[in-house]
PDB file of C-alpha atoms in Angstrom:
ATOM      1  CA  GLY A  22     -70.139 123.728 243.803  1.00  0.00           C
ATOM      2  CA  ALA A  23     -72.610 120.677 243.926  1.00  0.00           C
ATOM      3  CA  GLY A  24     -69.865 118.293 244.876  1.00  0.00           C
ATOM      4  CA  VAL A  25     -66.118 117.712 246.368  1.00  0.00           C
ATOM      5  CA  SER A  26     -63.785 118.239 243.695  1.00  0.00           C
ATOM      6  CA  GLN A  27     -60.273 117.004 243.392  1.00  0.00           C
ATOM      7  CA  SER A  28     -57.746 117.648 241.268  1.00  0.00           C
ATOM      8  CA  PRO A  29     -55.709 116.326 239.293  1.00  0.00           C
ATOM      9  CA  SER A  30     -57.662 112.969 238.945  1.00  0.00           C
ATOM     10  CA  ASN A  31     -54.294 111.042 238.101  1.00  0.00           C
ATOM     11  CA  LYS A  32     -50.989 112.138 238.596  1.00  0.00           C
ATOM     12  CA  VAL A  33     -47.635 110.166 237.581  1.00  0.00           C
ATOM     13  CA  THR A  34     -44.543 111.507 239.248  1.00  0.00           C
ATOM     14  CA  GLU A  35     -40.877 110.695 239.289  1.00  0.00           C
ATOM     15  CA  LYS A  36     -39.258 109.465 242.603  1.00  0.00           C
ATOM     16  CA  GLY A  37     -37.863 112.763 244.520  1.00  0.00           C
ATOM     17  CA  LYS A  38     -40.327 115.052 242.931  1.00  0.00           C
ATOM     18  CA  ASP A  39     -43.039 117.019 244.903  1.00  0.00           C
ATOM     19  CA  VAL A  40     -46.319 117.076 244.198  1.00  0.00           C
ATOM     20  CA  GLU A  41     -49.333 119.067 245.193  1.00  0.00           C
ATOM     21  CA  LEU A  42     -52.870 117.909 245.337  1.00  0.00           C
ATOM     22  CA  ARG A  43     -55.990 119.908 245.407  1.00  0.00           C
ATOM     23  CA  CYS A  44     -59.417 119.793 247.231  1.00  0.00           C
ATOM     24  CA  ASP A  45     -62.506 121.663 246.555  1.00  0.00           C
ATOM     25  CA  PRO A  46     -64.949 121.224 249.234  1.00  0.00           C
ATOM     26  CA  ILE A  47     -68.676 121.752 249.215  1.00  0.00           C
ATOM     27  CA  SER A  48     -69.332 125.544 249.948  1.00  0.00           C
ATOM     28  CA  GLY A  49     -70.269 125.959 253.661  1.00  0.00           C
ATOM     29  CA  HIS A  50     -68.639 122.822 254.845  1.00  0.00           C
ATOM     30  CA  THR A  51     -66.463 123.715 257.509  1.00  0.00           C
ATOM     31  CA  ALA A  52     -64.954 120.126 258.160  1.00  0.00           C
ATOM     32  CA  LEU A  53     -62.185 118.730 255.464  1.00  0.00           C
ATOM     33  CA  TYR A  54     -60.619 115.597 255.845  1.00  0.00           C
ATOM     34  CA  TRP A  55     -57.609 114.104 253.534  1.00  0.00           C
ATOM     35  CA  TYR A  56     -57.166 110.381 253.619  1.00  0.00           C
ATOM     36  CA  ARG A  57     -54.961 108.092 251.685  1.00  0.00           C
ATOM     37  CA  GLN A  58     -56.085 104.565 250.535  1.00  0.00           C
ATOM     38  CA  ARG A  59     -53.587 101.960 249.112  1.00  0.00           C
ATOM     39  CA  LEU A  60     -54.750  99.399 246.583  1.00  0.00           C
ATOM     40  CA  GLY A  61     -57.436  97.204 248.239  1.00  0.00           C
ATOM     41  CA  GLN A  62     -56.871  98.473 251.540  1.00  0.00           C
ATOM     42  CA  GLY A  63     -58.768 100.924 253.913  1.00  0.00           C
ATOM     43  CA  LEU A  64     -58.704 104.570 254.484  1.00  0.00           C
ATOM     44  CA  GLU A  65     -55.901 105.943 256.239  1.00  0.00           C
ATOM     45  CA  PHE A  66     -56.628 109.109 257.948  1.00  0.00           C
ATOM     46  CA  LEU A  67     -53.997 111.938 257.296  1.00  0.00           C
ATOM     47  CA  ILE A  68     -55.327 115.374 258.434  1.00  0.00           C
ATOM     48  CA  TYR A  69     -58.118 117.043 259.506  1.00  0.00           C
ATOM     49  CA  PHE A  70     -59.336 120.639 259.147  1.00  0.00           C
ATOM     50  CA  GLN A  71     -62.068 122.151 261.207  1.00  0.00           C
ATOM     51  CA  GLY A  72     -63.313 125.822 260.500  1.00  0.00           C
ATOM     52  CA  ASN A  73     -60.657 127.963 261.899  1.00  0.00           C
ATOM     53  CA  SER A  74     -59.171 125.484 264.599  1.00  0.00           C
ATOM     54  CA  ALA A  75     -55.773 124.350 264.493  1.00  0.00           C
ATOM     55  CA  PRO A  76     -56.085 121.196 262.067  1.00  0.00           C
ATOM     56  CA  ASP A  77     -55.495 117.563 263.496  1.00  0.00           C
ATOM     57  CA  LYS A  78     -52.110 116.598 261.896  1.00  0.00           C
ATOM     58  CA  SER A  79     -51.883 113.260 263.647  1.00  0.00           C
ATOM     59  CA  GLY A  80     -52.094 111.196 260.765  1.00  0.00           C
ATOM     60  CA  LEU A  81     -49.460 112.670 258.310  1.00  0.00           C
ATOM     61  CA  PRO A  82     -46.840 109.849 257.948  1.00  0.00           C
ATOM     62  CA  SER A  83     -43.995 111.943 257.678  1.00  0.00           C
ATOM     63  CA  ASP A  84     -42.570 115.455 257.718  1.00  0.00           C
ATOM     64  CA  ARG A  85     -42.659 115.036 253.849  1.00  0.00           C
ATOM     65  CA  PHE A  86     -46.523 115.480 254.146  1.00  0.00           C
ATOM     66  CA  SER A  87     -48.513 118.721 254.668  1.00  0.00           C
ATOM     67  CA  ALA A  88     -51.457 120.241 254.240  1.00  0.00           C
ATOM     68  CA  GLU A  89     -53.120 123.900 253.998  1.00  0.00           C
ATOM     69  CA  ARG A  90     -56.483 125.006 254.195  1.00  0.00           C
ATOM     70  CA  THR A  91     -57.748 128.840 253.768  1.00  0.00           C
ATOM     71  CA  GLY A  92     -60.584 129.562 256.012  1.00  0.00           C
ATOM     72  CA  GLU A  93     -63.311 127.182 254.721  1.00  0.00           C
ATOM     73  CA  SER A  94     -62.184 126.927 251.498  1.00  0.00           C
ATOM     74  CA  VAL A  95     -59.889 124.858 249.230  1.00  0.00           C
ATOM     75  CA  SER A  96     -57.299 122.720 250.761  1.00  0.00           C
ATOM     76  CA  THR A  97     -53.793 121.434 249.398  1.00  0.00           C
ATOM     77  CA  LEU A  98     -51.990 118.426 250.326  1.00  0.00           C
ATOM     78  CA  THR A  99     -48.288 118.497 249.415  1.00  0.00           C
ATOM     79  CA  ILE A 100     -45.784 115.748 249.309  1.00  0.00           C
ATOM     80  CA  GLN A 101     -42.324 116.208 248.923  1.00  0.00           C
ATOM     81  CA  ARG A 102     -39.497 114.107 247.741  1.00  0.00           C
ATOM     82  CA  THR A 103     -42.125 111.569 246.698  1.00  0.00           C
ATOM     83  CA  GLN A 104     -41.343 107.721 247.406  1.00  0.00           C
ATOM     84  CA  GLN A 105     -42.917 104.722 245.735  1.00  0.00           C
ATOM     85  CA  GLU A 106     -44.556 104.085 249.051  1.00  0.00           C
ATOM     86  CA  ASP A 107     -46.754 107.183 248.481  1.00  0.00           C
ATOM     87  CA  SER A 108     -48.428 105.592 245.839  1.00  0.00           C
ATOM     88  CA  ALA A 109     -52.262 105.617 246.472  1.00  0.00           C
ATOM     89  CA  VAL A 110     -55.379 107.360 245.920  1.00  0.00           C
ATOM     90  CA  TYR A 111     -55.466 110.436 248.162  1.00  0.00           C
ATOM     91  CA  LEU A 112     -59.429 111.265 249.058  1.00  0.00           C
ATOM     92  CA  CYS A 113     -60.845 114.307 250.186  1.00  0.00           C
ATOM     93  CA  ALA A 114     -64.016 114.401 252.068  1.00  0.00           C
ATOM     94  CA  SER A 115     -66.140 117.523 253.487  1.00  0.00           C
ATOM     95  CA  SER A 116     -69.186 117.752 255.794  1.00  0.00           C
ATOM     96  CA  LEU A 117     -71.191 120.173 257.665  1.00  0.00           C
ATOM     97  CA  GLU A 118     -70.169 118.464 260.806  1.00  0.00           C
ATOM     98  CA  ARG A 119     -69.045 120.733 263.453  1.00  0.00           C
ATOM     99  CA  THR A 120     -70.540 120.148 267.072  1.00  0.00           C
ATOM    100  CA  GLY A 121     -71.063 116.242 266.641  1.00  0.00           C
ATOM    101  CA  ARG A 122     -74.689 116.597 265.498  1.00  0.00           C
ATOM    102  CA  GLY A 123     -74.308 114.049 263.074  1.00  0.00           C
ATOM    103  CA  TYR A 124     -74.015 114.796 259.432  1.00  0.00           C
ATOM    104  CA  GLY A 125     -72.607 112.510 256.642  1.00  0.00           C
ATOM    105  CA  TYR A 126     -69.408 113.503 254.584  1.00  0.00           C
ATOM    106  CA  THR A 127     -69.072 113.887 251.030  1.00  0.00           C
ATOM    107  CA  PHE A 128     -66.078 112.428 249.425  1.00  0.00           C
ATOM    108  CA  GLY A 129     -64.368 113.696 245.995  1.00  0.00           C
ATOM    109  CA  SER A 130     -63.527 111.151 243.473  1.00  0.00           C
ATOM    110  CA  GLY A 131     -59.733 111.392 244.397  1.00  0.00           C
ATOM    111  CA  THR A 132     -56.407 111.632 243.039  1.00  0.00           C
ATOM    112  CA  ARG A 133     -54.604 108.496 242.119  1.00  0.00           C
ATOM    113  CA  LEU A 134     -50.846 109.266 242.825  1.00  0.00           C
ATOM    114  CA  THR A 135     -48.321 106.758 240.986  1.00  0.00           C
ATOM    115  CA  VAL A 136     -44.570 107.305 241.805  1.00  0.00           C
ATOM    116  CA  VAL A 137     -42.169 105.806 239.453  1.00  0.00           C
TER     117      VAL A 137
ATOM    118  CA  SER B   8     -57.359 103.555 267.951  1.00  0.00           C
ATOM    119  CA  GLN B   9     -60.967 104.113 267.193  1.00  0.00           C
ATOM    120  CA  GLN B  10     -61.146 102.639 264.062  1.00  0.00           C
ATOM    121  CA  GLY B  11     -64.051 100.267 263.405  1.00  0.00           C
ATOM    122  CA  GLU B  12     -63.210  96.595 262.075  1.00  0.00           C
ATOM    123  CA  GLU B  13     -65.601  95.363 259.787  1.00  0.00           C
ATOM    124  CA  ASP B  14     -66.427  91.714 259.236  1.00  0.00           C
ATOM    125  CA  PRO B  15     -66.359  89.499 257.076  1.00  0.00           C
ATOM    126  CA  GLN B  16     -63.548  91.072 255.122  1.00  0.00           C
ATOM    127  CA  ALA B  17     -65.019  89.591 251.919  1.00  0.00           C
ATOM    128  CA  LEU B  18     -68.851  88.264 251.399  1.00  0.00           C
ATOM    129  CA  SER B  19     -69.967  86.601 248.126  1.00  0.00           C
ATOM    130  CA  ILE B  20     -73.707  85.996 247.780  1.00  0.00           C
ATOM    131  CA  GLN B  21     -76.647  85.372 245.191  1.00  0.00           C
ATOM    132  CA  GLU B  22     -78.891  87.940 243.555  1.00  0.00           C
ATOM    133  CA  GLY B  23     -82.006  88.276 245.713  1.00  0.00           C
ATOM    134  CA  GLU B  24     -80.170  87.259 249.023  1.00  0.00           C
ATOM    135  CA  ASN B  25     -79.616  89.474 251.962  1.00  0.00           C
ATOM    136  CA  ALA B  26     -76.003  90.484 252.988  1.00  0.00           C
ATOM    137  CA  THR B  27     -75.093  91.652 256.487  1.00  0.00           C
ATOM    138  CA  MET B  28     -72.115  93.322 257.676  1.00  0.00           C
ATOM    139  CA  ASN B  29     -70.571  93.891 260.962  1.00  0.00           C
ATOM    140  CA  CYS B  30     -68.479  96.314 262.502  1.00  0.00           C
ATOM    141  CA  SER B  31     -66.849  96.996 265.871  1.00  0.00           C
ATOM    142  CA  TYR B  32     -65.374  99.813 267.413  1.00  0.00           C
ATOM    143  CA  LYS B  33     -63.281 100.464 270.551  1.00  0.00           C
ATOM    144  CA  THR B  34     -64.478 103.702 272.277  1.00  0.00           C
ATOM    145  CA  SER B  35     -67.763 105.828 272.682  1.00  0.00           C
ATOM    146  CA  ILE B  36     -68.999 107.467 269.683  1.00  0.00           C
ATOM    147  CA  ASN B  37     -71.135 110.284 268.530  1.00  0.00           C
ATOM    148  CA  ASN B  38     -72.428 108.637 265.705  1.00  0.00           C
ATOM    149  CA  LEU B  39     -71.554 105.581 263.261  1.00  0.00           C
ATOM    150  CA  GLN B  40     -71.810 105.946 259.385  1.00  0.00           C
ATOM    151  CA  TRP B  41     -72.149 103.707 256.471  1.00  0.00           C
ATOM    152  CA  TYR B  42     -70.128 104.087 253.156  1.00  0.00           C
ATOM    153  CA  ARG B  43     -70.037 102.265 249.862  1.00  0.00           C
ATOM    154  CA  GLN B  44     -67.214 102.399 247.326  1.00  0.00           C
ATOM    155  CA  ASN B  45     -67.166 101.347 243.743  1.00  0.00           C
ATOM    156  CA  SER B  46     -63.964 100.560 242.043  1.00  0.00           C
ATOM    157  CA  GLY B  47     -61.654 102.249 244.673  1.00  0.00           C
ATOM    158  CA  ARG B  48     -62.317 106.026 244.317  1.00  0.00           C
ATOM    159  CA  GLY B  49     -64.616 107.904 245.970  1.00  0.00           C
ATOM    160  CA  LEU B  50     -67.000 106.999 248.826  1.00  0.00           C
ATOM    161  CA  VAL B  51     -70.835 107.365 249.104  1.00  0.00           C
ATOM    162  CA  HIS B  52     -72.579 108.088 252.233  1.00  0.00           C
ATOM    163  CA  LEU B  53     -75.294 105.304 252.736  1.00  0.00           C
ATOM    164  CA  ILE B  54     -76.642 105.993 256.394  1.00  0.00           C
ATOM    165  CA  LEU B  55     -76.160 107.696 259.726  1.00  0.00           C
ATOM    166  CA  ILE B  56     -77.076 106.357 263.044  1.00  0.00           C
ATOM    167  CA  ARG B  57     -76.511 108.435 266.196  1.00  0.00           C
ATOM    168  CA  SER B  58     -75.679 106.929 269.432  1.00  0.00           C
ATOM    169  CA  ASN B  59     -78.628 107.143 270.985  1.00  0.00           C
ATOM    170  CA  GLU B  60     -80.535 105.306 268.158  1.00  0.00           C
ATOM    171  CA  ARG B  61     -80.863 101.756 268.015  1.00  0.00           C
ATOM    172  CA  GLU B  62     -81.925 100.856 264.316  1.00  0.00           C
ATOM    173  CA  LYS B  63     -82.552 102.842 261.032  1.00  0.00           C
ATOM    174  CA  HIS B  64     -83.784 101.971 257.707  1.00  0.00           C
ATOM    175  CA  SER B  65     -83.517 103.557 254.489  1.00  0.00           C
ATOM    176  CA  GLY B  66     -84.730 101.775 251.524  1.00  0.00           C
ATOM    177  CA  ARG B  67     -83.195  98.344 251.380  1.00  0.00           C
ATOM    178  CA  LEU B  68     -80.601  99.375 253.994  1.00  0.00           C
ATOM    179  CA  ARG B  69     -81.145  98.434 257.563  1.00  0.00           C
ATOM    180  CA  VAL B  70     -78.734  99.737 260.265  1.00  0.00           C
ATOM    181  CA  THR B  71     -78.604  98.437 263.934  1.00  0.00           C
ATOM    182  CA  LEU B  72     -76.142  99.869 266.594  1.00  0.00           C
ATOM    183  CA  ASP B  73     -75.456  98.309 269.941  1.00  0.00           C
ATOM    184  CA  THR B  74     -73.577 100.663 271.956  1.00  0.00           C
ATOM    185  CA  SER B  75     -73.083  98.229 274.932  1.00  0.00           C
ATOM    186  CA  LYS B  76     -71.249  95.795 272.494  1.00  0.00           C
ATOM    187  CA  LYS B  77     -69.575  98.588 270.594  1.00  0.00           C
ATOM    188  CA  SER B  78     -70.997  97.010 267.284  1.00  0.00           C
ATOM    189  CA  SER B  79     -73.304  97.735 264.449  1.00  0.00           C
ATOM    190  CA  SER B  80     -74.399  95.741 261.533  1.00  0.00           C
ATOM    191  CA  LEU B  81     -75.548  96.697 258.011  1.00  0.00           C
ATOM    192  CA  LEU B  82     -78.087  94.572 256.366  1.00  0.00           C
ATOM    193  CA  ILE B  83     -78.886  94.878 252.768  1.00  0.00           C
ATOM    194  CA  THR B  84     -81.938  93.043 251.566  1.00  0.00           C
ATOM    195  CA  ALA B  85     -82.922  91.485 248.146  1.00  0.00           C
ATOM    196  CA  SER B  86     -79.510  92.202 247.013  1.00  0.00           C
ATOM    197  CA  ARG B  87     -78.895  92.973 243.630  1.00  0.00           C
ATOM    198  CA  ALA B  88     -75.848  92.675 241.295  1.00  0.00           C
ATOM    199  CA  ALA B  89     -75.299  96.570 241.232  1.00  0.00           C
ATOM    200  CA  ASP B  90     -74.688  96.430 245.168  1.00  0.00           C
ATOM    201  CA  THR B  91     -71.440  94.736 244.255  1.00  0.00           C
ATOM    202  CA  ALA B  92     -69.047  97.195 246.061  1.00  0.00           C
ATOM    203  CA  SER B  93     -66.862  97.696 249.052  1.00  0.00           C
ATOM    204  CA  TYR B  94     -68.769  98.752 252.354  1.00  0.00           C
ATOM    205  CA  PHE B  95     -67.071 100.962 255.307  1.00  0.00           C
ATOM    206  CA  CYS B  96     -68.343 101.703 258.726  1.00  0.00           C
ATOM    207  CA  ALA B  97     -67.024 104.907 260.088  1.00  0.00           C
ATOM    208  CA  THR B  98     -67.144 106.233 263.664  1.00  0.00           C
ATOM    209  CA  VAL B  99     -67.635 109.893 264.955  1.00  0.00           C
ATOM    210  CA  TYR B 100     -66.093 110.341 268.218  1.00  0.00           C
ATOM    211  CA  ASN B 101     -65.117 113.394 270.332  1.00  0.00           C
ATOM    212  CA  SER B 102     -61.493 113.954 270.007  1.00  0.00           C
ATOM    213  CA  GLY B 103     -60.963 116.744 272.430  1.00  0.00           C
ATOM    214  CA  GLY B 104     -62.899 120.067 272.860  1.00  0.00           C
ATOM    215  CA  SER B 105     -65.355 120.932 270.405  1.00  0.00           C
ATOM    216  CA  ASN B 106     -63.601 118.296 267.607  1.00  0.00           C
ATOM    217  CA  TYR B 107     -65.283 115.510 266.044  1.00  0.00           C
ATOM    218  CA  LYS B 108     -63.306 113.010 264.084  1.00  0.00           C
ATOM    219  CA  LEU B 109     -64.304 110.635 261.360  1.00  0.00           C
ATOM    220  CA  THR B 110     -62.090 107.225 261.274  1.00  0.00           C
ATOM    221  CA  PHE B 111     -62.701 104.203 259.207  1.00  0.00           C
ATOM    222  CA  GLY B 112     -62.423 100.607 259.283  1.00  0.00           C
ATOM    223  CA  LYS B 113     -61.054  98.298 256.420  1.00  0.00           C
ATOM    224  CA  GLY B 114     -64.151  97.572 254.782  1.00  0.00           C
ATOM    225  CA  THR B 115     -65.938  94.500 253.441  1.00  0.00           C
ATOM    226  CA  LEU B 116     -65.998  93.639 249.894  1.00  0.00           C
ATOM    227  CA  LEU B 117     -69.545  92.594 248.932  1.00  0.00           C
ATOM    228  CA  THR B 118     -69.967  90.649 245.600  1.00  0.00           C
ATOM    229  CA  VAL B 119     -73.535  89.952 244.439  1.00  0.00           C
ATOM    230  CA  ASN B 120     -73.496  87.050 241.883  1.00  0.00           C
ATOM    231  CA  PRO B 121     -76.444  87.382 239.189  1.00  0.00           C
TER     232      PRO B 121
END
């Protein structure tokens, strides 16, 4: 597609429930990131996929968080047993960046997650 | 952490004035990028400067990079009310092997008053 698509746009869930967030990157973009942004804060790195390499999961805050990506296509971020502190906007970005040549990243509009 | 730090955290100016935001980082980088965010949702890529470049222009934007001081600045000239947004710097660095990682600072909130 023309841009990075994230769904759902908004999600309200009850504490303790699992949620799945989806990201459709731009076709051909090998690099894909997930970030979390709490209200009024900066972007917190969660996970990074680069082609078929093993993902960099160093930013995932707990084992309740996991993410998958099939090849260079769709990625899903799953949060199990959601807690109120998980409430945030979850942003996905993709890029042609592969070898440090220097490409910008295209962001989706994010999923606003509210845990009640 | 490689995360950049923007300065100031918030900046308020009058329309027509110039706005300057600074970013500092900790380790060697491949390139540095600036992004803009309106209303807390998706970020928009503004400009990228490579580690072997010192200055770059794009329209009313001017970015400088000083790798010896590990710092960058973003200048917006002749600001407009529509420039009101949060601005983030992001650094790309080699995180091992052929992987290049993108990390963000906390951002500067720019308010341009009409």
